[in-house]
Amino acid sequence: MIIDRAEVIVTSPDRNFVTLKLTTDDGLTGLGDATLNGRELAVVAYLRDHVVPLLLGRDAGRIEDTWQFLYRSAYWRRGPVTMAAVAAVDVALWDIKAKAAGMPLYQLLGGASRTGLLAYGHASGQDLPELFDSVRKHQELGYKAIRIQTGVPGLKSIYGIASNATFEANAGVRYDHEPAQRGPQPAEEDWDTRSYLRHVPTVFEAVRNEFGPALPLLHDVHHRLSPIQAARLGKSLEPYDLFWLEDCTPAENQEALRLVRQHTTTPLAIGEVFNTVWDYQQIVREQLIDYVRSSVTHAGGVTHLKKILDYASQYQIKSGIHGPTDISPVGMAAALHLGLAIHNFGIQEYMMHGERTDQVFRQSFTWSDGFLHPGERPGIGVELDTDEAGKYPYLQAYLPYNRLADGTVHDW
Ligand code: EZ4
Ligand code: CO
């Protein structure tokens, strides 16, 4: 099992995806997701120019060794570009190893610890009627847990609100809240913390009144609050029993969560922008969070995310693996195998990809009554249709950014 070919494939069916495809001398192929939303081509260059030449001729079976070699030999460690590239190699090698074994990947990770993975979807609306409608649509799709994001009075456009156009384009069945917009400049959104802090508890009160106490509800703050503001929000949401409050403070400062934790029993999730176990060292050890949000794609692959989650498991911290549409079906499939196998699975974020994406990436994972399962196909269970992929060339896209009323750039 020698790595014979390594191709970096960029395709943009509903949005940009970067995929690494490895082929061994005995004809096995493996796929890895290397999509870094809005900075895709940096990972393409990292892989093509610096990693692919190192892979050719290596033993495809040596996954841990290859991981350590790529991580340590670069000298410049960590960071989203490096770790997405390492992740793509890692997942492609796991895919190959599991295919060689004739087993779905979760079997190599210890076998199933559960029958399916509870998933949550993204309900959103500018106002309450739109939001309620979206929650109902998600329930019709089978979702048993739902993230709630709404507009804030006085703000034009903020993170997390799906446009009606995308709903209609997807006939209300598939939805695709895709914040990265194609164009030469990022879109500008606005932000006002005081309005937001006043508004959010009223939204959750209304949702609880409408949908009852049992439905697990989540909310994403997207790094926009200071520690004391986050503490206040967590406290004010306690009556509505959130499953989690996500990314309440900017992710760089692990210590910020100490203050939040001292003031609220609302469970905390963080880490979609983290990329190594070092980003979790303090918050796990001090038990400042309840869920780990890193994805397989951005945190060094199955090998490294499993290490993060094993570390977290010692502190009763569970997985909440990032699963927006900018994680490709390859990254999603890898997450499902890992989630099925580990003991400390919490919940899986699941935004359904568009139909064109599903044509490019042929998947074996299943969605049934609110639960995901990676399927039984050997490997990770995803194959890339290169003809389909070739129909959709890369298109430049940027995530939006925020400005306050006085023009100051704020966390988005
Ligand atoms: O904004 O993946 O919890 N999910 C999220 C996502 C992120 C996007 C950024 O590329 O916060 O929607
Ligand atoms: Co998030």
XYZ file of C-alpha atoms and ligand atoms in Angstrom:
425
model
C 0.000 0.000 0.000
C 2.253 2.754 -1.313
C 0.840 6.191 -2.099
C 1.121 6.465 -5.843
C -0.972 9.509 -6.697
C -2.190 12.532 -4.787
C -4.623 14.969 -6.380
C -6.113 18.132 -4.977
C -9.597 18.636 -6.383
C -11.391 21.971 -6.152
C -15.072 22.023 -7.001
C -17.867 24.482 -6.348
C -21.249 22.771 -6.781
C -23.189 24.809 -4.204
C -20.096 26.318 -2.626
C -16.324 25.731 -2.783
C -14.888 22.424 -1.576
C -11.275 21.248 -1.518
C -10.719 17.490 -1.552
C -7.526 15.459 -1.422
C -7.648 12.151 -3.266
C -4.904 9.599 -2.611
C -4.427 6.478 -4.720
C -2.220 3.544 -3.716
C -0.149 1.299 -5.975
C -2.712 -1.466 -5.417
C -5.536 0.746 -6.643
C -7.213 1.818 -3.401
C -8.390 5.411 -3.168
C -9.002 7.617 -0.152
C -10.615 11.045 0.200
C -9.955 13.823 2.686
C -11.745 17.157 3.103
C -9.496 20.254 3.166
C -12.146 22.967 2.827
C -11.370 26.194 4.695
C -14.261 28.536 4.039
C -13.164 31.790 2.372
C -9.451 30.817 2.337
C -9.727 27.644 0.252
C -6.818 28.220 -2.098
C -4.325 28.640 0.743
C -4.923 24.994 1.666
C -4.794 23.979 -1.994
C -1.322 25.545 -2.295
C -0.176 24.041 1.019
C -1.198 20.589 -0.157
C -0.145 20.809 -3.781
C 3.168 22.606 -3.305
C 4.321 21.301 0.055
C 2.541 18.077 1.050
C 1.818 16.088 -2.105
C 5.545 15.788 -2.994
C 6.190 14.352 0.496
C 3.422 11.764 0.257
C 4.337 9.999 -2.959
C 6.108 6.733 -2.232
C 5.095 6.603 1.447
C 3.398 3.621 3.081
C -0.335 4.467 3.146
C -0.797 2.276 6.228
C 1.313 4.461 8.513
C -1.345 6.970 9.536
C 0.011 8.095 12.912
C 3.545 8.326 11.572
C 2.436 10.380 8.566
C 0.478 12.695 10.854
C 3.477 13.259 13.126
C 5.790 13.653 10.135
C 3.619 16.335 8.495
C 2.966 18.162 11.779
C 6.499 18.138 13.156
C 8.577 18.351 10.001
C 6.867 21.612 9.000
C 8.367 23.190 12.143
C 5.659 25.928 11.845
C 2.924 24.038 13.636
C -0.813 24.487 14.052
C -3.053 27.038 12.377
C -6.135 26.463 10.219
C -4.319 26.080 6.886
C -1.754 23.586 8.159
C -4.250 21.590 10.187
C -6.816 21.379 7.361
C -4.078 20.055 5.088
C -2.910 17.499 7.667
C -6.559 16.541 8.286
C -7.167 15.841 4.601
C -4.185 13.491 4.434
C -5.219 11.790 7.679
C -8.820 11.139 6.600
C -7.756 9.931 3.157
C -5.388 7.445 4.811
C -8.109 6.230 7.211
C -10.419 5.832 4.209
C -7.795 3.689 2.466
C -7.037 1.608 5.566
C -10.706 0.902 6.200
C -11.245 -0.035 2.555
C -8.227 -2.371 2.737
C -9.777 -3.948 5.843
C -13.151 -4.233 4.078
C -14.816 -2.371 6.949
C -16.561 0.933 7.534
C -14.133 3.244 9.331
C -16.072 3.224 12.620
C -15.174 -0.450 13.025
C -11.473 0.377 13.045
C -12.132 3.062 15.666
C -13.569 0.499 18.077
C -16.979 -0.252 16.608
C -20.356 1.367 17.218
C -21.104 2.777 20.668
C -24.670 3.677 19.646
C -27.213 3.020 16.910
C -27.290 6.538 15.465
C -26.103 10.089 15.991
C -28.485 12.739 17.281
C -28.185 15.752 14.980
C -29.289 19.367 15.172
C -30.289 21.679 12.344
C -30.382 25.452 11.938
C -33.755 27.136 12.260
C -33.742 30.863 11.698
C -35.958 33.816 10.871
C -35.850 37.584 10.779
C -38.795 37.619 13.197
C -40.750 35.134 15.327
C -43.301 34.002 12.694
C -40.484 33.252 10.238
C -38.520 31.496 12.970
C -41.480 29.344 14.083
C -42.075 28.386 10.474
C -38.443 27.360 10.155
C -38.559 25.321 13.400
C -41.637 23.481 12.079
C -39.917 22.788 8.756
C -36.997 21.289 10.630
C -39.289 19.135 12.714
C -40.932 17.928 9.488
C -37.466 17.009 8.222
C -37.066 14.871 11.334
C -34.790 17.077 13.419
C -34.998 16.314 17.145
C -32.749 19.196 18.189
C -32.741 22.694 16.731
C -30.463 25.719 16.735
C -32.312 29.030 17.036
C -31.038 32.254 15.409
C -33.116 35.361 14.722
C -32.801 38.880 13.492
C -32.383 41.606 16.095
C -34.593 44.712 15.894
C -32.632 47.604 14.420
C -29.991 45.408 12.769
C -30.180 44.878 9.022
C -28.436 41.591 8.627
C -26.645 39.328 11.080
C -25.073 35.880 11.209
C -27.214 32.785 11.052
C -30.379 33.925 9.266
C -31.101 31.911 6.118
C -32.434 33.987 3.291
C -35.880 33.214 1.927
C -34.300 32.900 -1.511
C -32.260 29.862 -0.441
C -35.311 28.290 1.168
C -37.325 28.720 -2.009
C -34.486 27.541 -4.230
C -34.400 24.380 -2.168
C -38.188 23.966 -2.188
C -38.249 24.200 1.605
C -36.849 20.705 1.849
C -33.123 21.192 1.668
C -31.828 24.344 3.146
C -28.495 25.943 2.865
C -27.602 28.824 5.082
C -24.399 29.669 3.267
C -22.826 32.795 4.688
C -19.867 32.854 2.286
C -20.950 35.005 -0.596
C -19.416 34.878 -4.017
C -17.903 38.193 -4.984
C -14.758 40.291 -4.835
C -15.329 41.720 -1.322
C -16.870 40.376 1.909
C -20.398 41.541 2.681
C -20.713 43.965 5.569
C -23.156 43.156 8.371
C -24.032 45.191 11.444
C -23.945 44.499 15.137
C -25.183 45.958 18.411
C -24.524 43.987 21.580
C -27.035 45.756 23.817
C -29.919 45.181 21.388
C -28.893 41.549 20.988
C -28.691 40.906 24.745
C -32.130 42.429 25.253
C -33.688 40.505 22.389
C -32.397 36.932 22.615
C -34.102 35.925 25.911
C -37.468 37.097 24.522
C -36.937 34.852 21.494
C -36.213 31.792 23.623
C -39.188 32.515 25.860
C -41.427 32.631 22.775
C -39.933 29.450 21.322
C -40.392 27.554 24.589
C -43.992 28.762 24.838
C -44.677 27.627 21.284
C -42.762 24.340 21.169
C -42.763 23.197 24.782
C -40.072 22.307 27.307
C -38.692 19.099 25.780
C -37.207 20.172 22.421
C -33.409 20.559 22.718
C -32.555 24.141 21.677
C -29.139 25.534 20.825
C -27.808 29.001 20.087
C -24.620 30.311 18.460
C -23.194 33.657 19.618
C -20.381 33.450 17.050
C -17.668 34.941 19.285
C -19.261 38.368 19.591
C -19.459 38.988 23.356
C -17.059 39.995 26.098
C -16.838 37.608 29.093
C -19.182 39.648 31.284
C -21.712 40.038 28.446
C -21.570 36.302 27.787
C -22.065 35.609 31.497
C -25.152 37.797 31.480
C -26.555 36.082 28.385
C -25.969 32.600 29.823
C -27.717 33.617 33.021
C -30.658 35.222 31.243
C -31.165 32.078 29.126
C -31.183 29.660 32.076
C -35.010 29.526 32.308
C -35.142 28.210 28.728
C -32.873 25.219 29.345
C -30.519 25.433 26.370
C -28.712 22.318 25.150
C -25.757 24.678 24.670
C -24.654 28.243 24.169
C -21.970 28.230 21.470
C -18.861 30.378 20.993
C -20.022 33.002 23.461
C -16.641 34.776 23.589
C -13.767 35.165 21.095
C -12.055 31.805 20.871
C -8.470 32.968 21.282
C -8.841 33.633 24.995
C -9.457 30.401 26.866
C -9.440 32.194 30.234
C -12.507 34.244 29.237
C -14.666 31.229 29.890
C -13.744 31.145 33.582
C -15.781 34.236 34.233
C -18.695 32.995 32.120
C -18.646 29.668 33.940
C -18.726 31.328 37.369
C -22.005 33.008 36.522
C -24.117 30.541 34.613
C -25.213 26.908 34.448
C -26.105 27.213 30.744
C -23.931 24.542 29.038
C -21.116 25.960 26.924
C -19.750 24.763 23.584
C -16.721 26.182 21.812
C -14.083 25.349 19.269
C -15.200 25.383 15.633
C -12.213 27.629 14.877
C -9.805 25.678 17.100
C -7.422 23.358 15.360
C -5.385 21.441 17.957
C -5.659 19.932 21.412
C -3.555 22.841 22.670
C -6.471 25.188 22.039
C -8.440 23.067 24.525
C -5.742 22.453 27.114
C -6.924 24.926 29.724
C -10.672 24.906 29.109
C -10.845 21.123 29.321
C -8.579 20.818 32.360
C -10.523 23.532 34.196
C -13.840 22.095 32.997
C -14.927 25.414 31.499
C -16.896 23.868 28.620
C -19.361 21.040 28.038
C -18.970 20.383 24.291
C -16.037 20.337 21.881
C -16.983 21.979 18.552
C -13.944 21.146 16.422
C -14.435 19.421 13.107
C -12.438 16.546 11.683
C -11.665 18.832 8.725
C -10.136 21.701 10.709
C -8.558 19.903 13.655
C -6.071 17.524 12.108
C -8.378 14.731 11.005
C -9.745 11.676 12.766
C -6.391 10.993 14.453
C -6.161 14.361 16.180
C -9.833 15.023 16.894
C -10.044 11.610 18.572
C -7.167 12.642 20.837
C -8.976 15.878 21.715
C -12.201 14.006 22.471
C -10.437 11.300 24.504
C -8.830 14.052 26.585
C -12.219 15.776 26.978
C -13.867 12.502 28.015
C -11.876 12.481 31.261
C -13.806 15.600 32.262
C -17.295 14.508 31.105
C -17.011 16.841 28.127
C -18.714 15.574 24.984
C -18.465 16.019 21.239
C -20.456 18.574 19.282
C -18.644 18.271 15.973
C -18.974 21.238 13.628
C -21.094 20.332 10.599
C -22.028 23.386 8.514
C -22.268 23.149 4.733
C -18.656 24.286 4.464
C -17.607 20.890 5.817
C -17.807 18.706 2.690
C -19.643 15.367 2.671
C -16.171 13.810 3.052
C -15.537 15.731 6.288
C -19.058 14.982 7.462
C -18.714 11.249 6.803
C -15.438 11.124 8.750
C -17.164 12.901 11.658
C -19.994 10.369 11.641
C -17.629 7.397 11.866
C -15.804 9.038 14.760
C -19.053 10.038 16.476
C -20.483 6.540 16.206
C -17.382 4.993 17.762
C -16.474 7.260 20.686
C -18.181 6.940 24.054
C -18.460 10.693 24.717
C -20.542 11.610 21.674
C -22.833 14.571 22.411
C -24.588 15.803 19.274
C -23.710 16.309 15.593
C -24.433 19.535 13.726
C -26.031 18.673 10.405
C -26.879 21.142 7.667
C -27.991 19.308 4.578
C -25.926 19.919 1.462
C -27.544 20.967 -1.790
C -28.419 18.464 -4.501
C -25.488 19.400 -6.730
C -23.095 18.726 -3.870
C -24.687 15.320 -3.325
C -24.169 14.554 -7.029
C -20.453 15.357 -6.786
C -19.973 13.471 -3.511
C -21.781 10.092 -3.526
C -22.454 9.270 0.083
C -23.414 6.223 2.102
C -24.483 8.000 5.265
C -28.133 7.964 6.200
C -30.552 10.362 7.863
C -33.528 8.878 9.586
C -35.897 10.362 12.137
C -33.376 12.851 13.500
C -30.415 10.486 13.586
C -27.409 10.110 11.287
C -25.481 6.919 10.573
C -22.292 6.640 8.492
C -23.445 3.499 6.681
C -21.703 0.184 6.157
C -19.664 0.803 3.018
C -15.942 0.042 3.505
C -13.923 3.179 4.193
C -15.647 6.465 5.020
C -18.345 5.743 2.449
C -17.960 8.723 0.106
C -16.810 8.662 -3.523
C -16.113 11.721 -5.633
C -17.573 11.867 -9.139
C -14.774 13.698 -10.968
C -16.919 14.421 -14.052
C -19.542 16.095 -11.889
C -16.861 17.923 -9.889
C -15.342 19.246 -13.114
C -18.587 21.012 -14.006
C -18.191 23.477 -11.137
C -14.985 25.537 -11.147
C -13.813 27.476 -8.100
C -15.530 30.793 -7.441
C -14.075 33.350 -5.093
C -16.224 33.716 -1.967
C -15.814 35.519 1.328
C -17.509 35.230 4.687
C -19.180 38.482 5.788
C -17.791 40.701 8.518
C -19.320 43.039 11.115
C -19.218 46.746 11.831
C -20.713 48.558 14.808
C -22.865 51.687 14.329
C -19.791 53.917 14.638
C -17.939 51.988 11.947
C -15.699 49.862 14.205
C -14.973 46.355 12.908
C -16.443 43.776 15.308
C -16.160 39.973 15.596
C -18.398 38.246 13.065
O -20.162 30.331 10.616
O -18.868 27.323 9.242
O -21.920 26.639 14.081
N -21.744 26.906 12.938
C -21.145 28.013 12.479
C -20.918 28.090 10.995
C -19.748 29.003 10.639
C -19.236 28.668 9.264
C -18.035 29.529 8.875
O -17.445 29.031 7.734
O -20.816 28.870 13.242
O -22.090 28.483 10.349
Co -20.811 28.075 15.247
